[in-house]
PDB file of C-alpha atoms in Angstrom:
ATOM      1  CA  UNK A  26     -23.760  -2.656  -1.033  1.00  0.00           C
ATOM      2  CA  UNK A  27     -22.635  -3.260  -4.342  1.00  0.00           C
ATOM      3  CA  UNK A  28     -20.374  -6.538  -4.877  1.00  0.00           C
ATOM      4  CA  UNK A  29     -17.718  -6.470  -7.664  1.00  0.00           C
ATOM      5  CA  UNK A  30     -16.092  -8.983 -10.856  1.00  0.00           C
ATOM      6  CA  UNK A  31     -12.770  -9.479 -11.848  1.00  0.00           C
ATOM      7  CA  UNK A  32     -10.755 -10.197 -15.283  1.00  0.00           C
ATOM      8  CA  UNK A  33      -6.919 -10.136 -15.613  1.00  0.00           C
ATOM      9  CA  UNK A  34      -3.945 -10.987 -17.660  1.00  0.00           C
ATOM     10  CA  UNK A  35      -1.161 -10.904 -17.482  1.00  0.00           C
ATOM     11  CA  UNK A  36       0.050  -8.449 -20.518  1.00  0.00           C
ATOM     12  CA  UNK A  37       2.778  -5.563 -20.996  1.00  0.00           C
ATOM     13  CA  UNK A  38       0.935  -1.949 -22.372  1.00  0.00           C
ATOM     14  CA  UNK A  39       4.741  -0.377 -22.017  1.00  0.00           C
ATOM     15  CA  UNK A  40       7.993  -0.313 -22.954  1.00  0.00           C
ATOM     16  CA  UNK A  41      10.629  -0.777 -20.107  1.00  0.00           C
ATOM     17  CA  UNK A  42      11.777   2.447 -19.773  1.00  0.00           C
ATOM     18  CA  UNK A  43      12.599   5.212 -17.477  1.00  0.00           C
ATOM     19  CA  UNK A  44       9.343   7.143 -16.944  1.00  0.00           C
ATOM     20  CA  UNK A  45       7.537   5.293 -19.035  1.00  0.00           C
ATOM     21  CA  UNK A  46       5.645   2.693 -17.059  1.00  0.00           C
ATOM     22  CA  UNK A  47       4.876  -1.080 -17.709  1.00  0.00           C
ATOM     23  CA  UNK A  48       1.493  -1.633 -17.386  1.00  0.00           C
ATOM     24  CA  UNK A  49       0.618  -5.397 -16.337  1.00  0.00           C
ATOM     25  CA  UNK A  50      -2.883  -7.163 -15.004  1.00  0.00           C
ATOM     26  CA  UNK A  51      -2.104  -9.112 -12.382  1.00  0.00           C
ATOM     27  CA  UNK A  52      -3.946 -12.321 -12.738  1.00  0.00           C
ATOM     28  CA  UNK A  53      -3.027 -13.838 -16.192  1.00  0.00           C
ATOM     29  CA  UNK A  54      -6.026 -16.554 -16.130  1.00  0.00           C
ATOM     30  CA  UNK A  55      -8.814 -14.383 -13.590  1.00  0.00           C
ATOM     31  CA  UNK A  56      -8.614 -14.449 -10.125  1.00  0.00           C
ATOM     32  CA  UNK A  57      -9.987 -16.994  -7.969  1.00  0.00           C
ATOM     33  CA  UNK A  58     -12.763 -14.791  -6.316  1.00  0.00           C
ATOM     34  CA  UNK A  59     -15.044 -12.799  -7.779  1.00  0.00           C
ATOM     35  CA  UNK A  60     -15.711  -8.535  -6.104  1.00  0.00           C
ATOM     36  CA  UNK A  61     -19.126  -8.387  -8.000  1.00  0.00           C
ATOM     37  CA  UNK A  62     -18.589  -5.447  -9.493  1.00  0.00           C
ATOM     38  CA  UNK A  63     -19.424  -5.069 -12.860  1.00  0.00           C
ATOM     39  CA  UNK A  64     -18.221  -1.648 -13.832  1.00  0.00           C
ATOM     40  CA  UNK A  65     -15.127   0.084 -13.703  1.00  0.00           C
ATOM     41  CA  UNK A  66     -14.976   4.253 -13.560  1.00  0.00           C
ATOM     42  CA  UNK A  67     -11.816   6.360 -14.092  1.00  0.00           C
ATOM     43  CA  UNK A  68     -12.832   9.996 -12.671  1.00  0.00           C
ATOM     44  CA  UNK A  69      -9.631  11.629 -14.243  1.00  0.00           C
ATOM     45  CA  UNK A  70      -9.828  15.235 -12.762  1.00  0.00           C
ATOM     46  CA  UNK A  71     -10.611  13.666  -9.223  1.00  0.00           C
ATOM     47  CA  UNK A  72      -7.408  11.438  -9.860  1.00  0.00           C
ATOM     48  CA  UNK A  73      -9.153   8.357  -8.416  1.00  0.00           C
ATOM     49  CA  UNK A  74     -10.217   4.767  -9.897  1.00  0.00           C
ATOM     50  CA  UNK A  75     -13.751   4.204  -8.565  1.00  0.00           C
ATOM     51  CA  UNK A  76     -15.239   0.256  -8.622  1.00  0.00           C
ATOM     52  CA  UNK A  77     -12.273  -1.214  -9.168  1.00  0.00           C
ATOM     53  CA  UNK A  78     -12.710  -4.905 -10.846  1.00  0.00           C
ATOM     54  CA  UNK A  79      -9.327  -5.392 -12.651  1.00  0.00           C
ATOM     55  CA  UNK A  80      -6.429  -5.726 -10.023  1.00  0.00           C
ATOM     56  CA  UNK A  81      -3.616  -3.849 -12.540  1.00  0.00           C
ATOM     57  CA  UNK A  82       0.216  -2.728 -11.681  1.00  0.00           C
ATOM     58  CA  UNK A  83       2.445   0.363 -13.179  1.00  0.00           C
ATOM     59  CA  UNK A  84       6.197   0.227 -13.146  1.00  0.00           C
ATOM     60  CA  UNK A  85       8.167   2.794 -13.270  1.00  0.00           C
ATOM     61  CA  UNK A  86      12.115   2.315 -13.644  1.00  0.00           C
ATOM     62  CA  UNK A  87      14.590   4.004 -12.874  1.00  0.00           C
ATOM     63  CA  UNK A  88      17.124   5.296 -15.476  1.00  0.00           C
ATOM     64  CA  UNK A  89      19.831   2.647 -15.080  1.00  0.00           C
ATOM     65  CA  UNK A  90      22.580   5.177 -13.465  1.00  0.00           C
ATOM     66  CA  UNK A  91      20.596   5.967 -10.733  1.00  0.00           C
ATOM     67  CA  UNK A  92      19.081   2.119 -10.023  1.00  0.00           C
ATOM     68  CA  UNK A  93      19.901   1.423  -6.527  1.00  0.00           C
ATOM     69  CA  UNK A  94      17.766  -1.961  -6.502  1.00  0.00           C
ATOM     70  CA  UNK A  95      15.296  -0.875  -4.499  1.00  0.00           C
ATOM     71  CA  UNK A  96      11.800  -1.320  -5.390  1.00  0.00           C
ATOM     72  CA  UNK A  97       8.361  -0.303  -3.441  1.00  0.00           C
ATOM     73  CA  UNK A  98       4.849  -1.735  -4.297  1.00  0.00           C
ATOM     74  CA  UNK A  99       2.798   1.020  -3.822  1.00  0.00           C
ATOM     75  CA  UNK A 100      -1.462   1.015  -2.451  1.00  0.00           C
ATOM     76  CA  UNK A 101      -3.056   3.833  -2.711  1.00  0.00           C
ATOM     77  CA  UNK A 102      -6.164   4.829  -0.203  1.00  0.00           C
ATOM     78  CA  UNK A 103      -9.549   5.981  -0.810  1.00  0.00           C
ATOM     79  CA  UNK A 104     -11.252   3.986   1.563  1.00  0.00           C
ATOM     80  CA  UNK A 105     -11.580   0.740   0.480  1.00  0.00           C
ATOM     81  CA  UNK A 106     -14.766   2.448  -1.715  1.00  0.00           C
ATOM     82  CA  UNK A 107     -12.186   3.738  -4.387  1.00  0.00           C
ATOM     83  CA  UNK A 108      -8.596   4.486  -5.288  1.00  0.00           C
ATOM     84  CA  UNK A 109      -7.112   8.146  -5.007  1.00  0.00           C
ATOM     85  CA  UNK A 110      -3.868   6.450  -7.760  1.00  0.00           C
ATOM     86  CA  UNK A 111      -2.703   9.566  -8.820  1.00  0.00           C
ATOM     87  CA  UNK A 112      -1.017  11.596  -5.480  1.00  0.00           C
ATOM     88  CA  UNK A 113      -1.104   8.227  -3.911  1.00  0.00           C
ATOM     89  CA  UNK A 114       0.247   6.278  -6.554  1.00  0.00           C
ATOM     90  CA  UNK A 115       1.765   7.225  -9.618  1.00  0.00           C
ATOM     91  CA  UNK A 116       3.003  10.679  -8.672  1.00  0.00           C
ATOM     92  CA  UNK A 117       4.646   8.752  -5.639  1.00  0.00           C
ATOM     93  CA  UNK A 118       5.810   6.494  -8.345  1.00  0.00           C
ATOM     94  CA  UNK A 119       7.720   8.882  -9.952  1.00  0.00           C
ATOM     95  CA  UNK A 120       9.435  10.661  -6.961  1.00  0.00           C
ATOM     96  CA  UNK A 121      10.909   6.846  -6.105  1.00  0.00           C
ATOM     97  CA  UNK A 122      11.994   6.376  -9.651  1.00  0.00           C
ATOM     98  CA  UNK A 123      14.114   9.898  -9.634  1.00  0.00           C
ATOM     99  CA  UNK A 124      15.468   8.171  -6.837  1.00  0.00           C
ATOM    100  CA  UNK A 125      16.463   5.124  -8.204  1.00  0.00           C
ATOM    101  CA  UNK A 126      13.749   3.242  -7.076  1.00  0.00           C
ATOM    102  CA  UNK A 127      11.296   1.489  -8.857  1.00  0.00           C
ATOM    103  CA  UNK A 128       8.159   2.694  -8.086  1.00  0.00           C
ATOM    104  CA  UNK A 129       5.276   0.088  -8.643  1.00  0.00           C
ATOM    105  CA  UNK A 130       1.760   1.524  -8.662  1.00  0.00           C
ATOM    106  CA  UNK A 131      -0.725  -1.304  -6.991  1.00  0.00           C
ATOM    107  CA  UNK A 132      -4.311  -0.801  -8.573  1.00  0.00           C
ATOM    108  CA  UNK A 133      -6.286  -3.610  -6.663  1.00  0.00           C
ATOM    109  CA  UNK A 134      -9.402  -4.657  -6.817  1.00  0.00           C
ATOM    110  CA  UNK A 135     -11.840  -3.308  -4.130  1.00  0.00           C
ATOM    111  CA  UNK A 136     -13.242  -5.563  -1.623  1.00  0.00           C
ATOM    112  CA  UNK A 137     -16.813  -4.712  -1.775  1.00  0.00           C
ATOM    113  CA  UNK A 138     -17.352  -7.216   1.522  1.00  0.00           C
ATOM    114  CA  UNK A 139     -14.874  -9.418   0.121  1.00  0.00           C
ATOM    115  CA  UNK A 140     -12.148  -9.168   2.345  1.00  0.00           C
ATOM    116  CA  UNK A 141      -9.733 -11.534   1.245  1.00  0.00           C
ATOM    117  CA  UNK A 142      -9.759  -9.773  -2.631  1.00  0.00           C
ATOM    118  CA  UNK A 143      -6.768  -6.454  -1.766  1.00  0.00           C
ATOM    119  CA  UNK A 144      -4.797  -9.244  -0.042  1.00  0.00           C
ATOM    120  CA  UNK A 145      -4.524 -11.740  -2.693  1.00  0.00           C
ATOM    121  CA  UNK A 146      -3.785  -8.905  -5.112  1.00  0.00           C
ATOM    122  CA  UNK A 147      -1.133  -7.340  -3.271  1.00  0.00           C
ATOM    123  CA  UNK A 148       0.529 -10.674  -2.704  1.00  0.00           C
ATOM    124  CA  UNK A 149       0.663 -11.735  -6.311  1.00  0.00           C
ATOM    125  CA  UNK A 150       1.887  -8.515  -6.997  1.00  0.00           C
ATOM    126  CA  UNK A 151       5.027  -9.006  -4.515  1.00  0.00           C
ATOM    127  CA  UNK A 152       5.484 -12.496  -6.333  1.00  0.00           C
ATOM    128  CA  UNK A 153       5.072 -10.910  -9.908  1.00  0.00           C
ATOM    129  CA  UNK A 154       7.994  -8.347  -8.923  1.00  0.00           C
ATOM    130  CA  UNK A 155      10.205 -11.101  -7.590  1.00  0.00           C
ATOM    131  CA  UNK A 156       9.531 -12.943 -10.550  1.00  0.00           C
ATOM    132  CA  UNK A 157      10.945 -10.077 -13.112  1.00  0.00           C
ATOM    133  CA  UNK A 158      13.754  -8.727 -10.472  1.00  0.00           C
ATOM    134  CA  UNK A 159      16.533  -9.972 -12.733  1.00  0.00           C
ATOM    135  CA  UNK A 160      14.855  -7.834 -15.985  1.00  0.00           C
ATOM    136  CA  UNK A 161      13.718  -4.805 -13.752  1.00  0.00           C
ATOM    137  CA  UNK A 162      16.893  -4.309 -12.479  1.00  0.00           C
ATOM    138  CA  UNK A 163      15.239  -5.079  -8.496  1.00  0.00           C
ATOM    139  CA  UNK A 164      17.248  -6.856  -5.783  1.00  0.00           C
ATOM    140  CA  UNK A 165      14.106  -9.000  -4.959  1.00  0.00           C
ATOM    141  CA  UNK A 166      15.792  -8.802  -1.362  1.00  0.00           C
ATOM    142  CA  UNK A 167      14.784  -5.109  -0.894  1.00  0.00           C
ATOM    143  CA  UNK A 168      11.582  -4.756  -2.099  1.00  0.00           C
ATOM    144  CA  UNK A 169       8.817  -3.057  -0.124  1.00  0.00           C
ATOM    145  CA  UNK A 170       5.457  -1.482   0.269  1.00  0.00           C
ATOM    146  CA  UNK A 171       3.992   1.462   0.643  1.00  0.00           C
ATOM    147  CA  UNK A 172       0.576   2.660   1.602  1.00  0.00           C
ATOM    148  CA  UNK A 173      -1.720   5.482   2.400  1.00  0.00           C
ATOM    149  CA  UNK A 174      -4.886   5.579   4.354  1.00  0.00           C
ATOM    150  CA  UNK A 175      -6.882   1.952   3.630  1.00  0.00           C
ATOM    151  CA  UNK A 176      -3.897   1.643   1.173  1.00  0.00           C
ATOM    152  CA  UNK A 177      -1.736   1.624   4.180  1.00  0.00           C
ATOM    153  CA  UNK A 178      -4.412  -0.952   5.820  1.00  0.00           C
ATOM    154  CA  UNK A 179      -3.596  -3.078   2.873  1.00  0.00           C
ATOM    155  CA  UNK A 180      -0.017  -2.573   3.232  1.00  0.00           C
ATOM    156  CA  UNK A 181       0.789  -3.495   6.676  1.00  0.00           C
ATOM    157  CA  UNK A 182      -2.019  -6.346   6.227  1.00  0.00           C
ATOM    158  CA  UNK A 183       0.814  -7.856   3.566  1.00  0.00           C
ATOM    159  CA  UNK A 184       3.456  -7.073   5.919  1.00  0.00           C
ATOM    160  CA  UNK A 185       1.516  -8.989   8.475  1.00  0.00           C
ATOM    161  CA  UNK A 186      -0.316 -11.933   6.763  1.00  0.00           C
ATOM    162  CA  UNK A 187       2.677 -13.570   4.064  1.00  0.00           C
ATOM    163  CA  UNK A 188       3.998 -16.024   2.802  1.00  0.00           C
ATOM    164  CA  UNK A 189       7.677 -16.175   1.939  1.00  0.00           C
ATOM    165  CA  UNK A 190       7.713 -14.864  -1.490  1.00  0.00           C
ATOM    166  CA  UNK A 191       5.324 -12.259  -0.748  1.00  0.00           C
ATOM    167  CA  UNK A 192       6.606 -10.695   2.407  1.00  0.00           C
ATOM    168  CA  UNK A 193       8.075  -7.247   1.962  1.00  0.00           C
ATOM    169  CA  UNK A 194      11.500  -6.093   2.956  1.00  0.00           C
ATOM    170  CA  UNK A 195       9.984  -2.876   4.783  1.00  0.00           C
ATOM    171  CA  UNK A 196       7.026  -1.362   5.025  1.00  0.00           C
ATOM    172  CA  UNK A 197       6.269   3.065   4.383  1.00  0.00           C
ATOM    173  CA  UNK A 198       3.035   3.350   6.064  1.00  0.00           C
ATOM    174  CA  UNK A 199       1.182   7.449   5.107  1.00  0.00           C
ATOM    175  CA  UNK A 200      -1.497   8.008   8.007  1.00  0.00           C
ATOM    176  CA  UNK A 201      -2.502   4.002   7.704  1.00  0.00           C
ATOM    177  CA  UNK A 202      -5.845   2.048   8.910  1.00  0.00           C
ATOM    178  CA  UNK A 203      -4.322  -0.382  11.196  1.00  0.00           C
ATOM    179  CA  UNK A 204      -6.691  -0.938  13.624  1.00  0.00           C
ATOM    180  CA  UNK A 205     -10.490  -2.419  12.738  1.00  0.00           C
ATOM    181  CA  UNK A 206     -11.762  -2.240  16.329  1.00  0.00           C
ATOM    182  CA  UNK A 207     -14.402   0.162  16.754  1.00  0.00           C
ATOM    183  CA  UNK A 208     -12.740   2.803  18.960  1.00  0.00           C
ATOM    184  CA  UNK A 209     -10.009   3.227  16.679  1.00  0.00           C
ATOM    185  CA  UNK A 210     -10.685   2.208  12.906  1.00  0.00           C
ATOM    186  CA  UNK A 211     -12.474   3.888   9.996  1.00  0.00           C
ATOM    187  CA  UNK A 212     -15.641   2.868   9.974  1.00  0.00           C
ATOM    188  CA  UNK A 213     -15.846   3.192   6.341  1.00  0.00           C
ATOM    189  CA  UNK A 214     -12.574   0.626   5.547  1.00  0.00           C
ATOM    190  CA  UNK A 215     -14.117  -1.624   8.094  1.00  0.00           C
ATOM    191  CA  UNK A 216     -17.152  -1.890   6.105  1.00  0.00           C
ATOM    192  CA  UNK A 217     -16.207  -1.571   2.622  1.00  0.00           C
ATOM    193  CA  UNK A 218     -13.775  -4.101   3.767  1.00  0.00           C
ATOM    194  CA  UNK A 219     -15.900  -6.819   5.423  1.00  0.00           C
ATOM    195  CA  UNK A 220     -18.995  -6.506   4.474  1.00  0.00           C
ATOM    196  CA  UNK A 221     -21.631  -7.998   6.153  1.00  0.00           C
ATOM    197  CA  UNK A 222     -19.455  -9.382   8.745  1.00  0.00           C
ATOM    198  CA  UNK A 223     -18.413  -5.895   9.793  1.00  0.00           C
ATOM    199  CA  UNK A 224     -18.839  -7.354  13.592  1.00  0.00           C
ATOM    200  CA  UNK A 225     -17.477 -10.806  13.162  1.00  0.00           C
ATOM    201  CA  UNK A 226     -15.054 -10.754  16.107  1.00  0.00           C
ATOM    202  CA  UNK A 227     -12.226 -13.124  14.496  1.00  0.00           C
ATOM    203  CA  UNK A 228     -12.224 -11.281  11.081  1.00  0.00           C
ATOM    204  CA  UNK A 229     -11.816  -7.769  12.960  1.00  0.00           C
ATOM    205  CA  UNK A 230      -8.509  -9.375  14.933  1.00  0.00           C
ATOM    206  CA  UNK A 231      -7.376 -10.739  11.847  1.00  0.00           C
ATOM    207  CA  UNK A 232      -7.677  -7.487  10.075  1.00  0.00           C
ATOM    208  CA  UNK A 233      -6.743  -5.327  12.941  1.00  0.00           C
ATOM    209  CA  UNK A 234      -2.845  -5.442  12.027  1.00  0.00           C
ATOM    210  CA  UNK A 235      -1.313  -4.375  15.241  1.00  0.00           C
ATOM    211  CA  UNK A 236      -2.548  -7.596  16.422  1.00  0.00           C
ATOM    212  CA  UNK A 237      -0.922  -9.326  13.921  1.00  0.00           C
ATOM    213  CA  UNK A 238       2.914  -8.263  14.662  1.00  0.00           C
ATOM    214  CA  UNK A 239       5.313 -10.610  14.878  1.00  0.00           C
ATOM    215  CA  UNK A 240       9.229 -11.371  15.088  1.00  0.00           C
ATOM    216  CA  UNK A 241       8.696 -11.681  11.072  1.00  0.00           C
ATOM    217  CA  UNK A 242       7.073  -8.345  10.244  1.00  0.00           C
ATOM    218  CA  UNK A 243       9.878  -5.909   8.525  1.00  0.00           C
ATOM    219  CA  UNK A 244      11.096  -2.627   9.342  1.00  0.00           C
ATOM    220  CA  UNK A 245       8.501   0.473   9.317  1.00  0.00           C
ATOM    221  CA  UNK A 246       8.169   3.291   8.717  1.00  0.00           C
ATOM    222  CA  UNK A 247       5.086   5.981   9.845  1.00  0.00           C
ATOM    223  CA  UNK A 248       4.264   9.421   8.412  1.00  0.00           C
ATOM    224  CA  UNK A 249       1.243  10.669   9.780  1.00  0.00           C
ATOM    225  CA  UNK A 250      -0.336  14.516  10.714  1.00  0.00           C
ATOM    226  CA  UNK A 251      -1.500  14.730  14.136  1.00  0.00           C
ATOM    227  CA  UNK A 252      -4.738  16.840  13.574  1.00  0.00           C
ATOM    228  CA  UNK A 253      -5.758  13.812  11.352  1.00  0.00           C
ATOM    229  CA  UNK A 254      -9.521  13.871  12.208  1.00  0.00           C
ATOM    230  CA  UNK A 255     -10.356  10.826   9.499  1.00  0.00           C
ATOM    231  CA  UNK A 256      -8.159   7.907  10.679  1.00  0.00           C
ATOM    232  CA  UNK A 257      -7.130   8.357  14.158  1.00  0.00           C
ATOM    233  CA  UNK A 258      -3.357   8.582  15.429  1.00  0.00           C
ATOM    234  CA  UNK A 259      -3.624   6.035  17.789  1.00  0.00           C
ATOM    235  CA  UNK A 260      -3.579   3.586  14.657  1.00  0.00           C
ATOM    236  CA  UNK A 261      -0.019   4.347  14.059  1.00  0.00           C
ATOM    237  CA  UNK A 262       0.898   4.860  17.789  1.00  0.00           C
ATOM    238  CA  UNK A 263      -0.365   1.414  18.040  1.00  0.00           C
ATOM    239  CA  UNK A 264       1.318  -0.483  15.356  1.00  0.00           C
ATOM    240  CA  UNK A 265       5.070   1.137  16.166  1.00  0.00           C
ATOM    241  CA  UNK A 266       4.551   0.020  20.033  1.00  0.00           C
ATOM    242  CA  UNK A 267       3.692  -3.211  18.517  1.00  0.00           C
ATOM    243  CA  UNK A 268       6.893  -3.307  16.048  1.00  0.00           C
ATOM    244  CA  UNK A 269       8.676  -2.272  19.355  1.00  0.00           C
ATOM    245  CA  UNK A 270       7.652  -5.430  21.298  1.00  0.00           C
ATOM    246  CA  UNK A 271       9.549  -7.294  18.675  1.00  0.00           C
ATOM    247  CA  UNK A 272      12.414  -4.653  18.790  1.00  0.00           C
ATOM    248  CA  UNK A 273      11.752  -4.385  14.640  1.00  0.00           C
ATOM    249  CA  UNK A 274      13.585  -1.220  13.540  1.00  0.00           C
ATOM    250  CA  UNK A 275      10.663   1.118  13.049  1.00  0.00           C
ATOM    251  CA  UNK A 276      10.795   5.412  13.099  1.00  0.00           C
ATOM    252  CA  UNK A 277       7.420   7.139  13.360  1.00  0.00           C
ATOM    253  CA  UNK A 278       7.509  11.141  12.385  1.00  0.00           C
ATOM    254  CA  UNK A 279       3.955  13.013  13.609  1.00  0.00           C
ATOM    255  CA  UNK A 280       4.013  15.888  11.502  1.00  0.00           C
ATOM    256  CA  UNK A 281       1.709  19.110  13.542  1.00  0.00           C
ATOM    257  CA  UNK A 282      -0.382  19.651  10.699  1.00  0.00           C
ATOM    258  CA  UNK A 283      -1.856  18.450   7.087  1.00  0.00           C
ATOM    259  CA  UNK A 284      -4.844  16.543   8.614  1.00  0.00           C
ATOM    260  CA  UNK A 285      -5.448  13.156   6.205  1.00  0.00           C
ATOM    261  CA  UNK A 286      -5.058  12.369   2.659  1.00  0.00           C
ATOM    262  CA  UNK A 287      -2.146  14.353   1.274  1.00  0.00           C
ATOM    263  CA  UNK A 288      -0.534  12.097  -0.174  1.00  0.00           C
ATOM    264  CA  UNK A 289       2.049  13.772  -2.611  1.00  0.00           C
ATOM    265  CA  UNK A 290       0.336  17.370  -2.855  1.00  0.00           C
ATOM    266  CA  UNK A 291       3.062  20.224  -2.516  1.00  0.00           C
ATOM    267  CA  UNK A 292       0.328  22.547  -0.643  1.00  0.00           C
ATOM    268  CA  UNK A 293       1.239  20.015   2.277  1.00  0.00           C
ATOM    269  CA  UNK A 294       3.316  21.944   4.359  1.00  0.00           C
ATOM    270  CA  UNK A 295       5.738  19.354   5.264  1.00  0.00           C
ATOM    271  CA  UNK A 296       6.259  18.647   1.591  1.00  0.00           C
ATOM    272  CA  UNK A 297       9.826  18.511   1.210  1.00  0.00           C
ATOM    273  CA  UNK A 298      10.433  17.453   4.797  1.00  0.00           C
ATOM    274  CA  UNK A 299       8.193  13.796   4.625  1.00  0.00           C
ATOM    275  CA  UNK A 300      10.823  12.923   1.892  1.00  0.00           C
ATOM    276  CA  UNK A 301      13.942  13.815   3.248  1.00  0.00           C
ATOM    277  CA  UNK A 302      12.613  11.346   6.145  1.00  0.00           C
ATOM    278  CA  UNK A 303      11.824   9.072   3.983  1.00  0.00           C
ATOM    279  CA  UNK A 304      14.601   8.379   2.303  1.00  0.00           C
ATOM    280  CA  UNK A 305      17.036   9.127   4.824  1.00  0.00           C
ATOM    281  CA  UNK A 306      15.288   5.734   7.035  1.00  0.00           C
ATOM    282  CA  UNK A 307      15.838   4.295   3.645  1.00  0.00           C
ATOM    283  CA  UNK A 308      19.111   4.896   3.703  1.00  0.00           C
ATOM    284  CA  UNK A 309      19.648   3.893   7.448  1.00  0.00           C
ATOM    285  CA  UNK A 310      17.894   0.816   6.271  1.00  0.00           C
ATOM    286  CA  UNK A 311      20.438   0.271   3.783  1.00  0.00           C
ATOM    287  CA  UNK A 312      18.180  -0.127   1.096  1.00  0.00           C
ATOM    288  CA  UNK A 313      19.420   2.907  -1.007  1.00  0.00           C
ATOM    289  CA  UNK A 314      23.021   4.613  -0.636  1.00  0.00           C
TER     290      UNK A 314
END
């Protein structure tokens, strides 16, 4: 296993406008903990970031007439082994931002065994956003995060494990990795996730988020196929009977078919339907109009 390296600062690449996104690195003076990985790979017809070692964020705004405050960090999947950013990031980016929501694209760094590296990211990235609500145009009271796959492991992980400036408002969870014990998880997460402690008993409970619920964890939302053969069902099933416990307002919608990974593709059958959803719990959240 291959163990990754990490450089960031914290510098705008964009101008702040509508469609055009602000590129930032997350960790102006380098992160604390080195991933070991030494080199970075964009495959741009695959879509996907592979060996990620520079923990980056894209923001897209909304034009200012449709801003509704809103705001959703956004991790996309791939596995913990790479990053599938564009139908799992920035094209989700951009359907929030027609929206009037800022859509803020989360390119962490991957774990490679270090399983404390996509945390840390993810919650300086909340902080960063709060930080720069007032010149965003974000109500730094309803911002969330969003996640597919591992990205969605990463996801409720932050809406699980925080801190108050980093906790998220709600939570949009896309067939997530909740669960790391073995009769449930993806094997590969677990691993690319914790390393050579894959069996260390406390780091699986601490990483197997339905565990991890409490009165504190916000309101979810689950969109997930039910012939999903990659990351079982039960990992969702799991987490909203957890969410329930604490009587946190939570939906769950189990589409028939699409199996895993598909993200923002339009061959997905339920396409248009996953967004109507989406942002009618948003709306029943009161988090857009």
């Amino acid at each position: 296993m291959k163990w990754i390296t990490m450089l960031a600062a914290l510098t705008i690449t964009g101008s702040i406008t509508a469609g055009n996104p602000i590129n930032i690195k997350v960790w102006p003076n380098g992160p604390k903990e080195n991933n070991g990985i030494t080199k970075e790979e964009t495959n741009i017809s695959g879509g996907r970031i592979e060996n990620c070692k520079v923990a980056e964020m894209y923001i897209y705004l909304p034009e200012k007439r449709l801003n509704t405050g809103a705001a959703v960090l956004i991790c996309p999947g791939g596995g913990y082994a790479l990053e599938a950013i564009q139908h799992e990031g920035h094209q989700f980016a951009e359907i929030l931002r027609k929206k009037g929501i800022a859509g803020i694209v989360l390119k962490y760094r991957l774990p490679n065994g270090h399983y404390n590296i996509p945390l840390s990211d993810a919650q300086e990235a909340m902080k960063i956003i709060r930080s720069h609500a007032s010149e965003w145009g974000i109500d730094p009271k309803k911002v969330g995060v969003s996640g597919f796959s591992a990205g969605g492991h990463l996801a409720s992980t932050l809406g699980t494990h925080f801190d108050q400036q980093s906790r998220p408002n709600f939570m949009i969870l896309f067939y997530p990795v909740i669960s790391l014990t073995e009769m449930y998880t993806h094997q590969g997460s677990k691993i690319n996730l914790l390393g050579d402690k894959f069996e260390d008993v406390n780091l699986i409970k601490y990483f197997s988020n339905d565990k991890q619920v409490s009165a504190q964890t916000p309101p979810t939302l689950l969109l997930l196929s039910d012939d999903d053969k990659s990351v079982p069902t039960v990992n969702s099933t799991l987490f909203y009977n957890q969410l329930k416990k604490y009587n946190i307002p939570a939906s769950i919608y189990i589409f028939p078919s699409g199996g895993h990974g598909w993200g923002c593709n339009k061959s997905f059958k339920y396409y248009n339907e996953w967004q109507t959803l989406m942002f009618d719990w948003l709306s029943s959240q009161k988090l857009v109009p």
